Amino acid sequence: MVTFGGLLLTSSILACAWRFNKPITIAAHVWPGYEPMFLAQRENWLDTQQVRLMQTASATESVQALAAGSIDGAALTLDETLKARAAGIPLSVVLVFNISAGADMLLVNANIKSLADLKGRRIGFEQSSVGELFLAEVLQTAGLKKSEVKLVALTVDQQVESWTHQRIEAVVSYEPVASQLQALGAFKLFDSRRIPNTIVDVLAIRSDILDYRHSSAIRHLINAHFRALEHINQNSQDASYRMATHLGLPADEVLPAFKGLVLPNAANNYRLFAGASPTLLANARHLSNTMVKNALLTQHDRLDGLIRADFLPTDFQNN
């Protein structure tokens, strides 16, 4: 009995140790704002014993993995995070990857010259993602209702094929796919500069793992992201070649793909999260209101536990 009890206790300790040492898994699809994280992985600045990145085809797939409980966090837009929380997935934001200032866009064919010309056209967009929010903003600006256009639901990895086969006449897109579509003759008609501070990409982690067991891994991931971001800023040409293959772009098109993105460093991240009334929280509140107004959320997010600044580095004064 004593021996059995000892073995049982040992097994329990080993099981706890395995859970303690198991790396956190973060999902992300290909997008310039998330690329520093992938660059850190390729350059071995990211310890795979602490963090594992899982590449997905789209934000939709990342959210599905969160819902299934197979990952611990994901790179998402803030609106996607709010929708996931509304679906019952407990998420907290620990990092801002980027703020879109032109990188998200509506691309159209040559027959569409103005927003008014969208009436009756086939518009591709990704449901349950930032594409749905962006489309709502486009239609509002155009003075059109959803019933006045033909909506075609497709994920970002389906856009090139759909455009090539002329299944769509316009599409809500972003880099690097946007460059591929423009090479096929698509024209930019509207971009996120028209809706400033609306599209914010963040690292969203399951709130139920934000404890001492995983804090070191989360901080390690965030620091690796900032290390890669610093490399991109200081050695842009070298970084372009290192990122080209993963982004699916020629090296000389990599830096232009980042145009239209604000990539906050550690200090600017801290400014977004800090204070009694954080800027990021105010943005989230405004976004929640916008989403309710456009029927993208059924009720306002109370924003409890949405942002966590305690995983950000604070030793950035000399950076």
PDB file of C-alpha atoms in Angstrom:
ATOM      1  CA  MET A   1       0.000   0.000   0.000  1.00  0.00           C
ATOM      2  CA  VAL A   2       2.829   2.365   0.903  1.00  0.00           C
ATOM      3  CA  THR A   3       4.697   1.532  -2.294  1.00  0.00           C
ATOM      4  CA  PHE A   4       1.580   1.948  -4.421  1.00  0.00           C
ATOM      5  CA  GLY A   5       0.831   5.262  -2.782  1.00  0.00           C
ATOM      6  CA  GLY A   6       4.375   6.403  -3.426  1.00  0.00           C
ATOM      7  CA  LEU A   7       4.128   5.460  -7.096  1.00  0.00           C
ATOM      8  CA  LEU A   8       0.792   7.204  -7.416  1.00  0.00           C
ATOM      9  CA  LEU A   9       2.198  10.344  -5.816  1.00  0.00           C
ATOM     10  CA  THR A  10       5.238  10.228  -8.085  1.00  0.00           C
ATOM     11  CA  SER A  11       3.012   9.874 -11.156  1.00  0.00           C
ATOM     12  CA  SER A  12       0.957  12.876 -10.052  1.00  0.00           C
ATOM     13  CA  ILE A  13       4.087  14.963  -9.571  1.00  0.00           C
ATOM     14  CA  LEU A  14       5.391  13.955 -13.007  1.00  0.00           C
ATOM     15  CA  ALA A  15       2.052  14.822 -14.604  1.00  0.00           C
ATOM     16  CA  CYS A  16       2.086  18.257 -12.965  1.00  0.00           C
ATOM     17  CA  ALA A  17       5.678  18.772 -14.043  1.00  0.00           C
ATOM     18  CA  TRP A  18       4.784  17.880 -17.637  1.00  0.00           C
ATOM     19  CA  ARG A  19       1.954  20.408 -17.673  1.00  0.00           C
ATOM     20  CA  PHE A  20       4.241  22.986 -16.099  1.00  0.00           C
ATOM     21  CA  ASN A  21       6.952  22.446 -18.714  1.00  0.00           C
ATOM     22  CA  LYS A  22       4.678  22.025 -21.717  1.00  0.00           C
ATOM     23  CA  PRO A  23       5.196  24.925 -24.166  1.00  0.00           C
ATOM     24  CA  ILE A  24       2.322  27.287 -24.843  1.00  0.00           C
ATOM     25  CA  THR A  25       0.932  27.091 -28.367  1.00  0.00           C
ATOM     26  CA  ILE A  26       0.098  30.257 -30.297  1.00  0.00           C
ATOM     27  CA  ALA A  27      -1.728  30.286 -33.650  1.00  0.00           C
ATOM     28  CA  ALA A  28      -1.195  32.895 -36.344  1.00  0.00           C
ATOM     29  CA  HIS A  29      -1.750  33.220 -40.064  1.00  0.00           C
ATOM     30  CA  VAL A  30       0.591  34.944 -42.497  1.00  0.00           C
ATOM     31  CA  TRP A  31       0.393  38.724 -42.071  1.00  0.00           C
ATOM     32  CA  PRO A  32       3.234  41.286 -41.974  1.00  0.00           C
ATOM     33  CA  GLY A  33       2.313  42.412 -38.466  1.00  0.00           C
ATOM     34  CA  TYR A  34       2.792  38.876 -37.142  1.00  0.00           C
ATOM     35  CA  GLU A  35       5.972  38.261 -39.114  1.00  0.00           C
ATOM     36  CA  PRO A  36       8.404  39.423 -36.386  1.00  0.00           C
ATOM     37  CA  MET A  37       7.121  36.539 -34.265  1.00  0.00           C
ATOM     38  CA  PHE A  38       7.752  34.031 -37.059  1.00  0.00           C
ATOM     39  CA  LEU A  39      11.137  35.634 -37.787  1.00  0.00           C
ATOM     40  CA  ALA A  40      12.080  35.160 -34.133  1.00  0.00           C
ATOM     41  CA  GLN A  41      11.175  31.497 -34.437  1.00  0.00           C
ATOM     42  CA  ARG A  42      13.274  30.989 -37.576  1.00  0.00           C
ATOM     43  CA  GLU A  43      16.281  32.794 -36.055  1.00  0.00           C
ATOM     44  CA  ASN A  44      16.062  30.634 -32.915  1.00  0.00           C
ATOM     45  CA  TRP A  45      15.318  33.655 -30.734  1.00  0.00           C
ATOM     46  CA  LEU A  46      12.164  31.859 -29.666  1.00  0.00           C
ATOM     47  CA  ASP A  47      12.720  28.897 -27.369  1.00  0.00           C
ATOM     48  CA  THR A  48      10.519  26.064 -28.633  1.00  0.00           C
ATOM     49  CA  GLN A  49      10.631  24.514 -25.167  1.00  0.00           C
ATOM     50  CA  GLN A  50       8.598  27.517 -24.005  1.00  0.00           C
ATOM     51  CA  VAL A  51       6.558  28.594 -27.036  1.00  0.00           C
ATOM     52  CA  ARG A  52       5.324  26.780 -30.117  1.00  0.00           C
ATOM     53  CA  LEU A  53       3.883  28.690 -33.086  1.00  0.00           C
ATOM     54  CA  MET A  54       1.185  27.058 -35.182  1.00  0.00           C
ATOM     55  CA  GLN A  55       0.633  28.599 -38.595  1.00  0.00           C
ATOM     56  CA  THR A  56      -2.980  28.687 -39.743  1.00  0.00           C
ATOM     57  CA  ALA A  57      -4.505  29.575 -43.093  1.00  0.00           C
ATOM     58  CA  SER A  58      -6.709  32.346 -41.709  1.00  0.00           C
ATOM     59  CA  ALA A  59      -7.950  34.099 -38.582  1.00  0.00           C
ATOM     60  CA  THR A  60     -11.069  31.958 -38.812  1.00  0.00           C
ATOM     61  CA  GLU A  61      -8.965  28.816 -38.414  1.00  0.00           C
ATOM     62  CA  SER A  62      -7.119  30.346 -35.450  1.00  0.00           C
ATOM     63  CA  VAL A  63     -10.391  31.140 -33.674  1.00  0.00           C
ATOM     64  CA  GLN A  64     -11.656  27.626 -34.374  1.00  0.00           C
ATOM     65  CA  ALA A  65      -8.503  26.220 -32.741  1.00  0.00           C
ATOM     66  CA  LEU A  66      -9.097  28.447 -29.707  1.00  0.00           C
ATOM     67  CA  ALA A  67     -12.697  27.244 -29.468  1.00  0.00           C
ATOM     68  CA  ALA A  68     -11.535  23.628 -29.685  1.00  0.00           C
ATOM     69  CA  GLY A  69      -9.082  24.213 -26.832  1.00  0.00           C
ATOM     70  CA  SER A  70      -6.115  23.009 -28.894  1.00  0.00           C
ATOM     71  CA  ILE A  71      -4.095  26.234 -28.519  1.00  0.00           C
ATOM     72  CA  ASP A  72      -3.359  28.719 -25.753  1.00  0.00           C
ATOM     73  CA  GLY A  73      -3.529  31.946 -27.705  1.00  0.00           C
ATOM     74  CA  ALA A  74      -3.668  33.510 -31.144  1.00  0.00           C
ATOM     75  CA  ALA A  75      -2.662  36.517 -33.168  1.00  0.00           C
ATOM     76  CA  LEU A  76      -5.962  38.221 -33.956  1.00  0.00           C
ATOM     77  CA  THR A  77      -7.434  41.631 -34.541  1.00  0.00           C
ATOM     78  CA  LEU A  78      -9.045  43.310 -31.559  1.00  0.00           C
ATOM     79  CA  ASP A  79     -12.530  42.924 -33.043  1.00  0.00           C
ATOM     80  CA  GLU A  80     -11.904  39.199 -33.631  1.00  0.00           C
ATOM     81  CA  THR A  81     -10.861  38.964 -29.995  1.00  0.00           C
ATOM     82  CA  LEU A  82     -14.100  40.621 -28.861  1.00  0.00           C
ATOM     83  CA  LYS A  83     -16.151  38.231 -31.008  1.00  0.00           C
ATOM     84  CA  ALA A  84     -14.298  35.239 -29.583  1.00  0.00           C
ATOM     85  CA  ARG A  85     -14.963  36.498 -26.044  1.00  0.00           C
ATOM     86  CA  ALA A  86     -18.639  36.893 -26.915  1.00  0.00           C
ATOM     87  CA  ALA A  87     -18.609  33.237 -28.020  1.00  0.00           C
ATOM     88  CA  GLY A  88     -17.398  32.211 -24.578  1.00  0.00           C
ATOM     89  CA  ILE A  89     -13.638  31.982 -25.159  1.00  0.00           C
ATOM     90  CA  PRO A  90     -11.862  33.759 -22.267  1.00  0.00           C
ATOM     91  CA  LEU A  91      -9.182  35.941 -23.842  1.00  0.00           C
ATOM     92  CA  SER A  92      -6.893  38.719 -22.659  1.00  0.00           C
ATOM     93  CA  VAL A  93      -4.694  40.960 -24.803  1.00  0.00           C
ATOM     94  CA  VAL A  94      -1.032  41.068 -23.771  1.00  0.00           C
ATOM     95  CA  LEU A  95       0.604  42.737 -26.793  1.00  0.00           C
ATOM     96  CA  VAL A  96      -0.238  44.986 -29.743  1.00  0.00           C
ATOM     97  CA  PHE A  97       1.440  43.762 -32.917  1.00  0.00           C
ATOM     98  CA  ASN A  98       0.328  46.596 -35.151  1.00  0.00           C
ATOM     99  CA  ILE A  99      -2.237  49.269 -35.909  1.00  0.00           C
ATOM    100  CA  SER A 100      -3.485  49.301 -39.485  1.00  0.00           C
ATOM    101  CA  ALA A 101      -3.155  52.640 -41.257  1.00  0.00           C
ATOM    102  CA  GLY A 102      -3.711  51.594 -44.851  1.00  0.00           C
ATOM    103  CA  ALA A 103      -2.643  47.938 -44.818  1.00  0.00           C
ATOM    104  CA  ASP A 104      -6.222  46.601 -44.875  1.00  0.00           C
ATOM    105  CA  MET A 105      -8.050  47.450 -48.066  1.00  0.00           C
ATOM    106  CA  LEU A 106     -10.919  46.964 -50.469  1.00  0.00           C
ATOM    107  CA  LEU A 107      -9.661  45.845 -53.877  1.00  0.00           C
ATOM    108  CA  VAL A 108     -11.860  46.060 -56.965  1.00  0.00           C
ATOM    109  CA  ASN A 109     -11.777  45.261 -60.660  1.00  0.00           C
ATOM    110  CA  ALA A 110     -11.434  47.873 -63.378  1.00  0.00           C
ATOM    111  CA  ASN A 111     -15.213  48.262 -63.802  1.00  0.00           C
ATOM    112  CA  ILE A 112     -15.657  49.692 -60.303  1.00  0.00           C
ATOM    113  CA  LYS A 113     -14.607  53.337 -60.124  1.00  0.00           C
ATOM    114  CA  SER A 114     -16.264  54.493 -56.891  1.00  0.00           C
ATOM    115  CA  LEU A 115     -17.870  53.136 -53.730  1.00  0.00           C
ATOM    116  CA  ALA A 116     -21.277  53.783 -55.264  1.00  0.00           C
ATOM    117  CA  ASP A 117     -20.367  51.327 -58.039  1.00  0.00           C
ATOM    118  CA  LEU A 118     -20.311  48.520 -55.467  1.00  0.00           C
ATOM    119  CA  LYS A 119     -24.097  48.303 -55.623  1.00  0.00           C
ATOM    120  CA  GLY A 120     -25.091  44.887 -56.966  1.00  0.00           C
ATOM    121  CA  ARG A 121     -21.474  43.671 -57.105  1.00  0.00           C
ATOM    122  CA  ARG A 122     -20.008  40.428 -55.744  1.00  0.00           C
ATOM    123  CA  ILE A 123     -17.808  41.319 -52.761  1.00  0.00           C
ATOM    124  CA  GLY A 124     -15.577  38.736 -51.117  1.00  0.00           C
ATOM    125  CA  PHE A 125     -14.875  38.968 -47.382  1.00  0.00           C
ATOM    126  CA  GLU A 126     -13.991  36.731 -44.469  1.00  0.00           C
ATOM    127  CA  GLN A 127     -16.870  36.168 -42.064  1.00  0.00           C
ATOM    128  CA  SER A 128     -16.263  36.190 -38.312  1.00  0.00           C
ATOM    129  CA  SER A 129     -13.064  38.170 -38.825  1.00  0.00           C
ATOM    130  CA  VAL A 130     -11.860  41.714 -39.349  1.00  0.00           C
ATOM    131  CA  GLY A 131     -13.113  41.466 -42.940  1.00  0.00           C
ATOM    132  CA  GLU A 132     -16.681  41.639 -41.680  1.00  0.00           C
ATOM    133  CA  LEU A 133     -15.994  44.798 -39.671  1.00  0.00           C
ATOM    134  CA  PHE A 134     -14.090  46.398 -42.547  1.00  0.00           C
ATOM    135  CA  LEU A 135     -16.912  45.603 -44.971  1.00  0.00           C
ATOM    136  CA  ALA A 136     -19.461  47.175 -42.605  1.00  0.00           C
ATOM    137  CA  GLU A 137     -17.372  50.367 -42.546  1.00  0.00           C
ATOM    138  CA  VAL A 138     -17.048  50.368 -46.351  1.00  0.00           C
ATOM    139  CA  LEU A 139     -20.786  49.955 -46.888  1.00  0.00           C
ATOM    140  CA  GLN A 140     -21.578  52.632 -44.325  1.00  0.00           C
ATOM    141  CA  THR A 141     -19.223  55.057 -46.089  1.00  0.00           C
ATOM    142  CA  ALA A 142     -20.785  54.113 -49.438  1.00  0.00           C
ATOM    143  CA  GLY A 143     -24.315  54.578 -48.086  1.00  0.00           C
ATOM    144  CA  LEU A 144     -25.197  51.004 -49.021  1.00  0.00           C
ATOM    145  CA  LYS A 145     -26.949  48.211 -47.156  1.00  0.00           C
ATOM    146  CA  LYS A 146     -25.747  44.615 -47.162  1.00  0.00           C
ATOM    147  CA  SER A 147     -28.853  43.701 -49.140  1.00  0.00           C
ATOM    148  CA  GLU A 148     -27.705  45.990 -51.948  1.00  0.00           C
ATOM    149  CA  VAL A 149     -24.533  43.996 -52.635  1.00  0.00           C
ATOM    150  CA  LYS A 150     -23.806  40.320 -53.207  1.00  0.00           C
ATOM    151  CA  LEU A 151     -21.708  39.014 -50.334  1.00  0.00           C
ATOM    152  CA  VAL A 152     -19.315  36.134 -50.978  1.00  0.00           C
ATOM    153  CA  ALA A 153     -17.870  34.531 -47.848  1.00  0.00           C
ATOM    154  CA  LEU A 154     -14.314  33.284 -48.275  1.00  0.00           C
ATOM    155  CA  THR A 155     -11.187  33.084 -46.169  1.00  0.00           C
ATOM    156  CA  VAL A 156      -8.049  34.993 -47.109  1.00  0.00           C
ATOM    157  CA  ASP A 157      -6.347  31.888 -48.497  1.00  0.00           C
ATOM    158  CA  GLN A 158      -9.214  31.520 -51.014  1.00  0.00           C
ATOM    159  CA  GLN A 159      -9.048  35.060 -52.374  1.00  0.00           C
ATOM    160  CA  VAL A 160      -6.539  34.635 -55.214  1.00  0.00           C
ATOM    161  CA  GLU A 161      -8.338  31.624 -56.677  1.00  0.00           C
ATOM    162  CA  SER A 162     -11.728  33.331 -56.414  1.00  0.00           C
ATOM    163  CA  TRP A 163     -10.357  36.455 -58.100  1.00  0.00           C
ATOM    164  CA  THR A 164      -8.650  34.460 -60.857  1.00  0.00           C
ATOM    165  CA  HIS A 165     -11.901  32.637 -61.663  1.00  0.00           C
ATOM    166  CA  GLN A 166     -13.877  35.924 -61.536  1.00  0.00           C
ATOM    167  CA  ARG A 167     -16.169  34.727 -58.754  1.00  0.00           C
ATOM    168  CA  ILE A 168     -15.789  38.123 -57.085  1.00  0.00           C
ATOM    169  CA  GLU A 169     -15.599  41.697 -58.356  1.00  0.00           C
ATOM    170  CA  ALA A 170     -14.310  43.241 -55.145  1.00  0.00           C
ATOM    171  CA  VAL A 171     -12.655  41.844 -52.040  1.00  0.00           C
ATOM    172  CA  VAL A 172     -11.649  42.908 -48.539  1.00  0.00           C
ATOM    173  CA  SER A 173      -7.979  41.947 -48.338  1.00  0.00           C
ATOM    174  CA  TYR A 174      -4.620  42.596 -46.706  1.00  0.00           C
ATOM    175  CA  GLU A 175      -0.948  41.830 -47.253  1.00  0.00           C
ATOM    176  CA  PRO A 176       0.671  39.695 -48.513  1.00  0.00           C
ATOM    177  CA  VAL A 177      -2.410  38.517 -50.460  1.00  0.00           C
ATOM    178  CA  ALA A 178      -3.294  42.091 -51.454  1.00  0.00           C
ATOM    179  CA  SER A 179      -0.047  42.420 -53.436  1.00  0.00           C
ATOM    180  CA  GLN A 180      -0.792  39.160 -55.227  1.00  0.00           C
ATOM    181  CA  LEU A 181      -4.259  40.406 -56.166  1.00  0.00           C
ATOM    182  CA  GLN A 182      -2.933  43.746 -57.360  1.00  0.00           C
ATOM    183  CA  ALA A 183      -0.468  41.882 -59.561  1.00  0.00           C
ATOM    184  CA  LEU A 184      -3.524  40.205 -61.105  1.00  0.00           C
ATOM    185  CA  GLY A 185      -5.104  43.570 -61.933  1.00  0.00           C
ATOM    186  CA  ALA A 186      -6.997  44.529 -58.764  1.00  0.00           C
ATOM    187  CA  PHE A 187      -7.168  48.206 -57.782  1.00  0.00           C
ATOM    188  CA  LYS A 188      -7.305  49.690 -54.295  1.00  0.00           C
ATOM    189  CA  LEU A 189     -10.508  51.672 -53.713  1.00  0.00           C
ATOM    190  CA  PHE A 190     -10.646  52.051 -49.918  1.00  0.00           C
ATOM    191  CA  ASP A 191      -8.208  51.350 -47.096  1.00  0.00           C
ATOM    192  CA  SER A 192      -7.914  51.510 -43.325  1.00  0.00           C
ATOM    193  CA  ARG A 193      -6.585  55.075 -43.355  1.00  0.00           C
ATOM    194  CA  ARG A 194     -10.250  56.040 -43.700  1.00  0.00           C
ATOM    195  CA  ILE A 195     -11.069  54.313 -40.397  1.00  0.00           C
ATOM    196  CA  PRO A 196      -8.085  55.174 -38.136  1.00  0.00           C
ATOM    197  CA  ASN A 197      -7.380  53.106 -34.991  1.00  0.00           C
ATOM    198  CA  THR A 198     -10.141  50.642 -35.866  1.00  0.00           C
ATOM    199  CA  ILE A 199      -8.035  47.651 -36.936  1.00  0.00           C
ATOM    200  CA  VAL A 200      -5.552  46.666 -34.248  1.00  0.00           C
ATOM    201  CA  ASP A 201      -3.735  43.325 -34.302  1.00  0.00           C
ATOM    202  CA  VAL A 202      -3.038  41.822 -30.909  1.00  0.00           C
ATOM    203  CA  LEU A 203      -1.706  38.768 -29.127  1.00  0.00           C
ATOM    204  CA  ALA A 204      -4.704  37.273 -27.348  1.00  0.00           C
ATOM    205  CA  ILE A 205      -4.018  34.633 -24.688  1.00  0.00           C
ATOM    206  CA  ARG A 206      -6.533  32.445 -22.901  1.00  0.00           C
ATOM    207  CA  SER A 207      -7.223  34.245 -19.630  1.00  0.00           C
ATOM    208  CA  ASP A 208      -7.220  30.962 -17.727  1.00  0.00           C
ATOM    209  CA  ILE A 209      -3.486  30.360 -18.392  1.00  0.00           C
ATOM    210  CA  LEU A 210      -2.309  33.819 -17.356  1.00  0.00           C
ATOM    211  CA  ASP A 211      -0.721  32.618 -14.148  1.00  0.00           C
ATOM    212  CA  TYR A 212       2.734  31.966 -12.709  1.00  0.00           C
ATOM    213  CA  ARG A 213       3.010  28.658 -14.583  1.00  0.00           C
ATOM    214  CA  HIS A 214       3.002  30.350 -17.987  1.00  0.00           C
ATOM    215  CA  SER A 215       4.115  33.923 -17.272  1.00  0.00           C
ATOM    216  CA  SER A 216       7.744  33.205 -18.177  1.00  0.00           C
ATOM    217  CA  ALA A 217       6.793  31.721 -21.579  1.00  0.00           C
ATOM    218  CA  ILE A 218       4.462  34.633 -22.381  1.00  0.00           C
ATOM    219  CA  ARG A 219       7.124  37.202 -21.493  1.00  0.00           C
ATOM    220  CA  HIS A 220       9.672  35.245 -23.519  1.00  0.00           C
ATOM    221  CA  LEU A 221       7.414  35.344 -26.599  1.00  0.00           C
ATOM    222  CA  ILE A 222       6.799  39.072 -26.244  1.00  0.00           C
ATOM    223  CA  ASN A 223      10.513  39.800 -25.820  1.00  0.00           C
ATOM    224  CA  ALA A 224      11.336  37.647 -28.867  1.00  0.00           C
ATOM    225  CA  HIS A 225       8.811  39.641 -30.906  1.00  0.00           C
ATOM    226  CA  PHE A 226      10.451  42.922 -29.891  1.00  0.00           C
ATOM    227  CA  ARG A 227      13.923  41.544 -30.649  1.00  0.00           C
ATOM    228  CA  ALA A 228      12.805  40.628 -34.171  1.00  0.00           C
ATOM    229  CA  LEU A 229      11.057  43.986 -34.605  1.00  0.00           C
ATOM    230  CA  GLU A 230      14.270  45.763 -33.648  1.00  0.00           C
ATOM    231  CA  HIS A 231      16.173  43.677 -36.202  1.00  0.00           C
ATOM    232  CA  ILE A 232      13.681  44.654 -38.907  1.00  0.00           C
ATOM    233  CA  ASN A 233      14.022  48.338 -38.022  1.00  0.00           C
ATOM    234  CA  GLN A 234      17.833  48.317 -37.835  1.00  0.00           C
ATOM    235  CA  ASN A 235      18.628  45.811 -40.611  1.00  0.00           C
ATOM    236  CA  SER A 236      15.691  46.167 -42.958  1.00  0.00           C
ATOM    237  CA  GLN A 237      17.344  44.787 -46.098  1.00  0.00           C
ATOM    238  CA  ASP A 238      18.654  41.700 -44.326  1.00  0.00           C
ATOM    239  CA  ALA A 239      15.286  41.181 -42.664  1.00  0.00           C
ATOM    240  CA  SER A 240      13.501  41.510 -46.008  1.00  0.00           C
ATOM    241  CA  TYR A 241      15.381  38.525 -47.417  1.00  0.00           C
ATOM    242  CA  ARG A 242      14.758  36.537 -44.247  1.00  0.00           C
ATOM    243  CA  MET A 243      11.005  37.225 -44.358  1.00  0.00           C
ATOM    244  CA  ALA A 244      10.401  36.971 -48.099  1.00  0.00           C
ATOM    245  CA  THR A 245       9.805  33.224 -48.389  1.00  0.00           C
ATOM    246  CA  HIS A 246       7.395  33.034 -45.483  1.00  0.00           C
ATOM    247  CA  LEU A 247       5.427  36.043 -46.708  1.00  0.00           C
ATOM    248  CA  GLY A 248       5.375  34.636 -50.237  1.00  0.00           C
ATOM    249  CA  LEU A 249       6.766  37.850 -51.711  1.00  0.00           C
ATOM    250  CA  PRO A 250       9.929  38.807 -53.606  1.00  0.00           C
ATOM    251  CA  ALA A 251      12.451  40.348 -51.213  1.00  0.00           C
ATOM    252  CA  ASP A 252      12.067  43.797 -52.778  1.00  0.00           C
ATOM    253  CA  GLU A 253       8.311  43.736 -52.073  1.00  0.00           C
ATOM    254  CA  VAL A 254       8.589  42.839 -48.399  1.00  0.00           C
ATOM    255  CA  LEU A 255       9.171  46.325 -46.981  1.00  0.00           C
ATOM    256  CA  PRO A 256       6.376  47.859 -49.096  1.00  0.00           C
ATOM    257  CA  ALA A 257       4.051  45.213 -47.611  1.00  0.00           C
ATOM    258  CA  PHE A 258       4.669  46.806 -44.192  1.00  0.00           C
ATOM    259  CA  LYS A 259       3.610  50.204 -45.510  1.00  0.00           C
ATOM    260  CA  GLY A 260       0.379  51.199 -43.851  1.00  0.00           C
ATOM    261  CA  LEU A 261       1.261  49.494 -40.563  1.00  0.00           C
ATOM    262  CA  VAL A 262       2.240  51.134 -37.303  1.00  0.00           C
ATOM    263  CA  LEU A 263       4.375  48.609 -35.389  1.00  0.00           C
ATOM    264  CA  PRO A 264       4.643  49.802 -31.780  1.00  0.00           C
ATOM    265  CA  ASN A 265       7.836  48.929 -29.931  1.00  0.00           C
ATOM    266  CA  ALA A 266       7.932  48.002 -26.249  1.00  0.00           C
ATOM    267  CA  ALA A 267       7.704  51.600 -25.028  1.00  0.00           C
ATOM    268  CA  ASN A 268       4.756  52.425 -27.273  1.00  0.00           C
ATOM    269  CA  ASN A 269       3.038  49.175 -26.344  1.00  0.00           C
ATOM    270  CA  TYR A 270       3.355  50.136 -22.702  1.00  0.00           C
ATOM    271  CA  ARG A 271       1.803  53.530 -23.442  1.00  0.00           C
ATOM    272  CA  LEU A 272      -1.181  51.803 -25.058  1.00  0.00           C
ATOM    273  CA  PHE A 273      -1.708  49.583 -22.004  1.00  0.00           C
ATOM    274  CA  ALA A 274      -0.726  51.901 -19.141  1.00  0.00           C
ATOM    275  CA  GLY A 275      -2.645  54.210 -16.849  1.00  0.00           C
ATOM    276  CA  ALA A 276      -6.025  54.281 -15.175  1.00  0.00           C
ATOM    277  CA  SER A 277      -7.738  54.714 -18.561  1.00  0.00           C
ATOM    278  CA  PRO A 278      -5.546  52.896 -21.093  1.00  0.00           C
ATOM    279  CA  THR A 279      -5.737  53.999 -24.717  1.00  0.00           C
ATOM    280  CA  LEU A 280      -6.186  50.400 -25.845  1.00  0.00           C
ATOM    281  CA  LEU A 281      -9.145  49.938 -23.511  1.00  0.00           C
ATOM    282  CA  ALA A 282     -10.776  53.095 -24.861  1.00  0.00           C
ATOM    283  CA  ASN A 283     -10.250  51.788 -28.405  1.00  0.00           C
ATOM    284  CA  ALA A 284     -11.835  48.474 -27.426  1.00  0.00           C
ATOM    285  CA  ARG A 285     -14.846  50.234 -25.910  1.00  0.00           C
ATOM    286  CA  HIS A 286     -15.370  52.269 -29.084  1.00  0.00           C
ATOM    287  CA  LEU A 287     -14.907  49.153 -31.198  1.00  0.00           C
ATOM    288  CA  SER A 288     -17.436  47.217 -29.119  1.00  0.00           C
ATOM    289  CA  ASN A 289     -19.970  50.011 -29.653  1.00  0.00           C
ATOM    290  CA  THR A 290     -19.304  50.010 -33.402  1.00  0.00           C
ATOM    291  CA  MET A 291     -19.712  46.242 -33.599  1.00  0.00           C
ATOM    292  CA  VAL A 292     -23.018  46.288 -31.714  1.00  0.00           C
ATOM    293  CA  LYS A 293     -24.238  49.056 -34.012  1.00  0.00           C
ATOM    294  CA  ASN A 294     -23.354  46.928 -37.059  1.00  0.00           C
ATOM    295  CA  ALA A 295     -24.832  43.748 -35.540  1.00  0.00           C
ATOM    296  CA  LEU A 296     -21.392  42.113 -35.309  1.00  0.00           C
ATOM    297  CA  LEU A 297     -21.918  41.708 -31.563  1.00  0.00           C
ATOM    298  CA  THR A 298     -25.262  41.135 -29.861  1.00  0.00           C
ATOM    299  CA  GLN A 299     -24.225  43.017 -26.732  1.00  0.00           C
ATOM    300  CA  HIS A 300     -21.407  45.214 -25.485  1.00  0.00           C
ATOM    301  CA  ASP A 301     -18.272  43.562 -24.107  1.00  0.00           C
ATOM    302  CA  ARG A 302     -17.832  44.602 -20.461  1.00  0.00           C
ATOM    303  CA  LEU A 303     -14.074  44.533 -21.170  1.00  0.00           C
ATOM    304  CA  ASP A 304     -13.313  42.907 -17.815  1.00  0.00           C
ATOM    305  CA  GLY A 305      -9.807  41.448 -17.904  1.00  0.00           C
ATOM    306  CA  LEU A 306      -9.423  42.328 -21.578  1.00  0.00           C
ATOM    307  CA  ILE A 307      -5.990  43.931 -21.345  1.00  0.00           C
ATOM    308  CA  ARG A 308      -3.013  42.800 -19.269  1.00  0.00           C
ATOM    309  CA  ALA A 309       0.037  45.044 -19.179  1.00  0.00           C
ATOM    310  CA  ASP A 310       1.962  42.936 -16.689  1.00  0.00           C
ATOM    311  CA  PHE A 311       3.663  40.774 -19.342  1.00  0.00           C
ATOM    312  CA  LEU A 312       5.210  43.710 -21.213  1.00  0.00           C
ATOM    313  CA  PRO A 313       8.859  44.610 -20.612  1.00  0.00           C
ATOM    314  CA  THR A 314       9.457  47.821 -18.690  1.00  0.00           C
ATOM    315  CA  ASP A 315      13.228  48.125 -19.237  1.00  0.00           C
ATOM    316  CA  PHE A 316      12.836  49.946 -22.542  1.00  0.00           C
ATOM    317  CA  GLN A 317      14.050  53.395 -21.495  1.00  0.00           C
ATOM    318  CA  ASN A 318      17.283  53.027 -23.437  1.00  0.00           C
ATOM    319  CA  ASN A 319      15.739  51.354 -26.492  1.00  0.00           C
TER     320      ASN A 319
END
